[in-house]
Coordinates of C-alpha atoms in Angstrom, one line a residue:
M274 CA -8.7 -18.6 2.3
I275 CA -7.0 -15.3 1.7
L276 CA -8.6 -12.4 3.7
V277 CA -7.6 -8.8 2.9
E278 CA -9.1 -6.4 5.4
R279 CA -9.3 -2.6 4.9
V280 CA -5.8 -2.3 3.3
T281 CA -4.5 1.1 2.4
K282 CA -1.2 1.7 0.7
R283 CA 0.4 5.1 -0.3
F284 CA 3.6 5.8 -2.2
G285 CA 4.2 9.4 -1.2
D286 CA 1.1 11.4 -2.1
Y287 CA -0.1 8.7 -4.4
V288 CA -2.9 6.4 -3.0
A289 CA -2.3 3.0 -4.6
L290 CA -4.9 1.2 -2.5
D291 CA -7.7 2.9 -0.6
D292 CA -9.5 0.8 2.1
V293 CA -9.5 -2.4 0.1
S294 CA -11.1 -5.6 1.4
L295 CA -11.2 -9.0 -0.4
S296 CA -12.0 -12.6 0.4
V297 CA -10.4 -15.3 -1.8
P298 CA -11.9 -18.8 -1.2
D299 CA -9.7 -21.8 -0.8
G300 CA -9.0 -23.6 -4.1
S301 CA -10.4 -20.8 -6.2
L302 CA -8.9 -19.0 -9.2
T303 CA -9.6 -15.4 -8.6
A304 CA -8.8 -12.6 -11.0
L305 CA -7.9 -9.0 -10.1
L306 CA -9.1 -7.2 -13.2
G307 CA -8.7 -3.5 -14.0
P308 CA -7.0 -0.9 -16.1
S309 CA -3.4 0.2 -15.5
G310 CA -2.9 2.1 -12.3
S311 CA -6.0 0.6 -10.7
G312 CA -4.0 -1.0 -7.8
K313 CA -4.3 -4.7 -8.7
S314 CA -0.5 -5.4 -8.8
T315 CA 0.0 -3.5 -5.6
L316 CA -2.7 -5.6 -3.9
L317 CA -1.1 -8.8 -5.2
R318 CA 2.3 -7.7 -3.9
I319 CA 0.9 -6.9 -0.5
I320 CA -0.7 -10.4 -0.3
G321 CA 2.6 -11.9 -1.3
G322 CA 4.6 -9.8 1.3
L323 CA 6.6 -7.9 -1.3
E324 CA 5.0 -4.7 -0.1
S325 CA 3.6 -3.8 3.4
P326 CA 0.3 -2.1 3.9
D327 CA 0.1 1.3 5.6
V328 CA -3.2 0.2 7.2
G329 CA -5.0 -3.1 7.2
S330 CA -4.2 -6.8 7.4
V331 CA -3.7 -9.9 5.3
T332 CA -4.7 -13.3 6.6
I333 CA -3.9 -16.6 4.9
H334 CA -5.6 -19.8 6.1
G335 CA -6.5 -18.2 9.3
E336 CA -3.0 -16.9 10.1
D337 CA -2.2 -13.2 10.2
Q338 CA 0.6 -12.7 7.5
T339 CA 0.7 -8.9 7.5
S340 CA 4.2 -8.7 8.9
V341 CA 5.5 -12.1 7.8
A342 CA 8.4 -12.3 5.3
P343 CA 7.5 -13.4 1.7
Q344 CA 9.5 -16.6 1.9
R345 CA 7.6 -17.7 5.0
R346 CA 4.1 -17.3 3.6
G347 CA 4.0 -20.4 1.5
I348 CA 3.5 -18.5 -1.7
G349 CA 4.5 -19.2 -5.3
F350 CA 5.0 -16.2 -7.6
V351 CA 5.0 -16.0 -11.4
F352 CA 5.5 -12.6 -13.1
Q353 CA 5.2 -11.4 -16.7
H354 CA 9.0 -11.4 -17.2
Y355 CA 10.1 -14.5 -15.3
A356 CA 13.8 -14.5 -14.4
A357 CA 14.8 -18.1 -15.2
F358 CA 18.4 -19.2 -14.5
K359 CA 19.8 -19.1 -18.0
H360 CA 22.7 -21.5 -17.2
M361 CA 20.4 -24.1 -15.7
T362 CA 18.4 -26.7 -17.6
V363 CA 14.6 -26.9 -17.3
R364 CA 14.9 -29.7 -14.8
D365 CA 17.3 -27.7 -12.6
N366 CA 15.2 -24.5 -12.8
V367 CA 12.1 -26.3 -11.7
A368 CA 14.1 -28.2 -8.9
F369 CA 15.7 -25.0 -7.6
G370 CA 13.3 -24.3 -4.8
L371 CA 13.3 -27.9 -3.6
A372 CA 17.1 -28.0 -3.7
V373 CA 17.4 -24.8 -1.6
R374 CA 15.1 -26.5 1.0
K375 CA 17.5 -29.5 0.9
R376 CA 14.8 -32.0 0.0
P377 CA 16.0 -35.6 -0.7
K378 CA 17.3 -36.0 -4.3
A379 CA 14.8 -38.8 -5.0
E380 CA 11.9 -36.6 -3.9
I381 CA 13.1 -33.8 -6.0
A382 CA 13.5 -35.9 -9.1
S383 CA 10.0 -37.4 -8.6
R384 CA 8.4 -34.0 -8.0
V385 CA 10.1 -32.4 -11.0
D386 CA 9.1 -35.2 -13.4
E387 CA 5.5 -35.1 -12.1
L388 CA 5.3 -31.3 -12.7
L389 CA 6.9 -31.3 -16.1
E390 CA 4.3 -33.9 -17.1
I391 CA 1.5 -31.8 -15.8
V392 CA 2.7 -28.6 -17.5
G393 CA 3.4 -30.4 -20.8
L394 CA 7.2 -30.2 -20.7
A395 CA 8.0 -33.8 -20.3
G396 CA 10.9 -34.5 -22.6
Y397 CA 12.3 -31.0 -22.2
Q398 CA 14.2 -31.6 -19.0
T399 CA 17.7 -31.1 -20.5
R400 CA 16.9 -28.0 -22.5
Y401 CA 17.9 -24.5 -21.5
P402 CA 15.5 -21.5 -21.2
S403 CA 16.9 -20.0 -24.5
Q404 CA 15.8 -23.2 -26.3
L405 CA 12.2 -22.8 -25.2
S406 CA 9.4 -20.6 -26.7
G407 CA 7.9 -17.9 -24.6
G408 CA 4.9 -20.0 -23.8
Q409 CA 7.1 -22.9 -22.8
R410 CA 9.2 -20.6 -20.5
Q411 CA 6.0 -19.5 -18.7
R412 CA 5.0 -23.2 -18.3
M413 CA 8.4 -23.8 -16.8
A414 CA 7.9 -20.8 -14.5
L415 CA 4.6 -22.2 -13.3
A416 CA 6.1 -25.6 -12.6
R417 CA 8.9 -24.0 -10.6
A418 CA 6.4 -22.0 -8.6
L419 CA 4.3 -25.2 -7.9
A420 CA 7.3 -27.4 -7.1
V421 CA 7.5 -26.2 -3.4
E422 CA 3.8 -26.9 -3.0
P423 CA 2.7 -23.4 -2.2
R424 CA -0.5 -22.6 -0.3
V425 CA -1.2 -19.8 -2.6
L426 CA -0.1 -19.1 -6.2
L427 CA 0.2 -15.4 -7.3
L428 CA 0.3 -14.6 -11.0
D429 CA 1.0 -11.0 -12.1
E430 CA 0.2 -10.7 -15.8
P431 CA 2.0 -14.0 -16.5
F432 CA 1.1 -14.0 -20.2
G433 CA 1.3 -10.3 -20.9
A434 CA 4.5 -10.5 -23.0
L435 CA 3.2 -13.2 -25.3
D436 CA 1.4 -12.9 -28.6
A437 CA -2.4 -13.1 -28.7
K438 CA -2.6 -16.7 -30.0
V439 CA -0.1 -18.1 -27.5
R440 CA -1.8 -16.1 -24.7
A441 CA -5.2 -17.5 -25.6
D442 CA -3.9 -21.1 -25.6
L443 CA -2.1 -20.6 -22.3
R444 CA -5.0 -19.2 -20.4
E445 CA -7.1 -22.2 -21.3
W446 CA -4.2 -24.4 -20.3
L447 CA -3.9 -22.5 -17.0
R448 CA -7.6 -23.2 -16.2
K449 CA -7.1 -26.9 -16.8
L450 CA -3.9 -26.9 -14.7
H451 CA -5.7 -25.2 -11.9
D452 CA -8.5 -27.8 -12.0
E453 CA -5.8 -30.4 -11.6
V454 CA -3.7 -29.0 -8.8
H455 CA -6.4 -27.0 -6.9
V456 CA -4.0 -24.5 -5.4
T457 CA -5.6 -21.2 -4.4
T458 CA -4.7 -18.8 -7.2
L459 CA -4.8 -15.1 -7.7
L460 CA -4.3 -13.7 -11.2
V461 CA -3.6 -10.1 -12.1
T462 CA -4.8 -9.1 -15.5
H463 CA -6.1 -6.2 -17.5
D464 CA -7.6 -8.5 -20.1
Q465 CA -11.3 -8.8 -19.7
E466 CA -11.6 -11.9 -21.9
E467 CA -8.8 -13.6 -19.9
A468 CA -10.5 -13.0 -16.6
M469 CA -14.0 -13.9 -17.8
S470 CA -13.0 -17.1 -19.4
I471 CA -10.9 -18.7 -16.6
A472 CA -11.7 -17.2 -13.3
D473 CA -14.1 -18.5 -10.6
Q474 CA -14.5 -15.0 -9.3
I475 CA -13.3 -11.6 -10.4
A476 CA -12.5 -8.5 -8.4
V477 CA -12.9 -5.5 -10.7
M478 CA -10.6 -2.6 -9.6
D479 CA -10.5 1.1 -10.5
H480 CA -8.9 4.1 -8.9
S481 CA -7.3 2.1 -6.1
R482 CA -10.5 0.5 -5.0
I483 CA -12.5 -2.7 -5.7
E484 CA -15.7 -1.8 -7.5
Q485 CA -17.3 -5.2 -7.4
V486 CA -16.6 -8.8 -6.7
G487 CA -18.5 -11.7 -8.3
T488 CA -18.6 -14.5 -10.8
P489 CA -18.1 -13.6 -14.4
R490 CA -21.8 -14.0 -15.1
E491 CA -22.8 -11.9 -12.0
L492 CA -20.5 -9.1 -13.1
Y493 CA -21.7 -9.1 -16.7
D494 CA -25.4 -9.5 -16.0
R495 CA -25.7 -7.5 -12.7
P496 CA -23.0 -4.8 -12.7
E497 CA -23.2 -2.5 -9.7
T498 CA -21.5 0.5 -11.1
P499 CA -21.2 2.2 -14.5
F500 CA -17.5 1.4 -14.6
V501 CA -18.0 -2.3 -14.1
M502 CA -20.7 -2.4 -16.9
R503 CA -18.5 -0.4 -19.3
F504 CA -15.4 -2.4 -18.5
L505 CA -17.0 -5.8 -19.0
G506 CA -18.4 -5.9 -22.4
P507 CA -20.0 -3.5 -25.0
V508 CA -22.4 -0.8 -23.7
T509 CA -24.7 1.7 -25.3
Q510 CA -27.1 4.2 -23.9
L511 CA -30.8 4.2 -24.4
G512 CA -32.5 7.2 -22.9
D513 CA -31.0 7.5 -19.4
A514 CA -30.1 3.8 -19.1
L515 CA -26.9 1.9 -19.9
V516 CA -27.7 -1.3 -21.9
R517 CA -25.9 -4.1 -23.7
P518 CA -26.3 -3.8 -27.5
H519 CA -27.7 -7.4 -27.6
D520 CA -30.4 -6.4 -25.0
I521 CA -32.1 -4.0 -27.5
A522 CA -35.0 -5.1 -29.6
L523 CA -35.9 -3.5 -32.9
S524 CA -39.4 -3.4 -34.5
V525 CA -41.1 -1.7 -37.4
E526 CA -44.1 -0.7 -35.4
P527 CA -43.9 1.2 -32.1
R528 CA -44.1 -0.8 -28.8
A529 CA -44.7 0.3 -25.3
G530 CA -41.7 2.1 -24.0
S531 CA -40.0 2.2 -27.4
F532 CA -38.0 5.0 -29.0
E533 CA -38.0 6.0 -32.6
A534 CA -34.7 5.9 -34.4
Q535 CA -33.2 6.0 -37.9
V536 CA -30.8 3.4 -39.3
A537 CA -27.4 5.0 -40.0
R538 CA -25.3 1.9 -40.8
V539 CA -25.7 -1.8 -41.0
V540 CA -22.6 -4.0 -40.7
H541 CA -22.8 -7.8 -41.3
L542 CA -20.2 -9.7 -39.3
G543 CA -20.9 -13.4 -40.0
F544 CA -23.4 -14.6 -37.4
E545 CA -24.2 -11.2 -36.1
V546 CA -25.3 -7.9 -37.5
R547 CA -24.3 -4.6 -35.9
T548 CA -26.7 -1.7 -36.5
E549 CA -25.9 1.9 -35.8
L550 CA -29.0 4.1 -35.1
V551 CA -29.6 7.7 -34.4
L552 CA -32.4 8.6 -32.0
G553 CA -34.7 11.6 -32.5
D554 CA -32.6 13.8 -30.1
G555 CA -29.4 13.0 -32.1
Q556 CA -28.1 10.3 -29.6
E557 CA -26.3 7.5 -31.3
L558 CA -27.2 3.9 -30.4
A559 CA -25.5 0.6 -31.2
V560 CA -27.6 -2.6 -31.5
Q561 CA -26.4 -6.2 -32.0
L562 CA -28.8 -8.5 -33.9
T563 CA -28.6 -12.0 -35.0
R564 CA -28.5 -12.6 -38.8
G565 CA -32.0 -14.0 -38.6
E566 CA -33.4 -10.9 -36.8
A567 CA -31.7 -8.6 -39.3
D568 CA -33.0 -10.6 -42.3
E569 CA -36.6 -10.5 -40.9
L570 CA -36.4 -6.7 -40.5
E571 CA -34.8 -6.1 -43.9
L572 CA -32.9 -3.1 -42.5
A573 CA -31.5 -0.5 -44.8
V574 CA -29.8 2.9 -44.2
G575 CA -32.5 5.6 -43.7
D576 CA -35.2 3.2 -42.4
I577 CA -37.2 4.3 -39.3
V578 CA -37.4 1.7 -36.6
H579 CA -38.5 1.5 -33.0
V580 CA -36.1 0.4 -30.2
R581 CA -36.6 -0.8 -26.7
S582 CA -34.6 -2.5 -24.0
T583 CA -35.4 -6.2 -23.4
V584 CA -34.1 -6.0 -19.8
L585 CA -35.1 -4.0 -16.8
P586 CA -33.2 -0.7 -16.4
R587 CA -30.1 -1.1 -14.3
A588 CA -29.8 1.0 -11.2
L589 CA -26.0 1.6 -11.2
A590 CA -24.5 3.3 -8.2
T591 CA -21.9 6.0 -8.9
R592 CA -18.9 6.7 -6.7
A593 CA -19.0 9.8 -4.6
P594 CA -16.8 12.6 -6.1
E595 CA -14.8 13.0 -2.9
A596 CA -13.8 9.3 -3.2
D597 CA -12.4 9.9 -6.7
A598 CA -10.5 12.9 -5.4
L599 CA -9.0 10.9 -2.6
S600 CA -7.7 8.1 -4.9
A601 CA -6.5 10.4 -7.7

């Protein structure tokens, strides 16, 4: 388990982390998710020993690692721009950490072959990094990080430099790889879909703090702050409540608790229909319907409909203004 307790980190007057605590279960794949400048990479670097906290501690597997050098923490790193040795083959790049540790040659050869098979690069042993695609280079980087059997694997936007299709393929592959090797993994990303699709738990960060930690479903269905709700999926406002567009029901006749609205636009997108409405007070409202629901209502621009939320209003806490001022 990784345990971060009350960590604060400043760079001059800038507060990068403000009293942050986090627990990462053994064998989990945990994502640090947030916009640029939220503190997620700084937190990763402190866990890895590349930065030191001004206040607080980092414990890994029950051992205080706060002042321990990075190379003694048993951690593997993979960054967005991985610095492979251009003059070395794939085999030699993956074997590098083992060779530095002076492991027996037979052990190195066996471990490298095993990892290249796992990451899908068997048969690429004699190629050089320049002969690999971007996705293949990141697979090599992961194999190299795993070669020394780290206790923890830290990934900082590892697929950020790749195009969307390759990125989507690699994140699914990463989830399968994790299920096979079971190393405790911490992934930094600003991509909500990436975090939601592969992580066991997500720590959502904003303004140098952790807003909420939970499973993807918990965060989406039960957000604790307006930021988490807005950051994880589409949101619209109905009266004083924030709701998901798919959690709004339309009807021709008024229902208990419904609001009257006029249809401003209807957009058909295959299996779903997005409807833009205007409430009586001029507030705009987005609604997501299935094609069957839209066909039954026979919606047209100018129609009057009645809208209501199908879920209980969410009581979302807001951060105190002084906290925002502190972390600005």
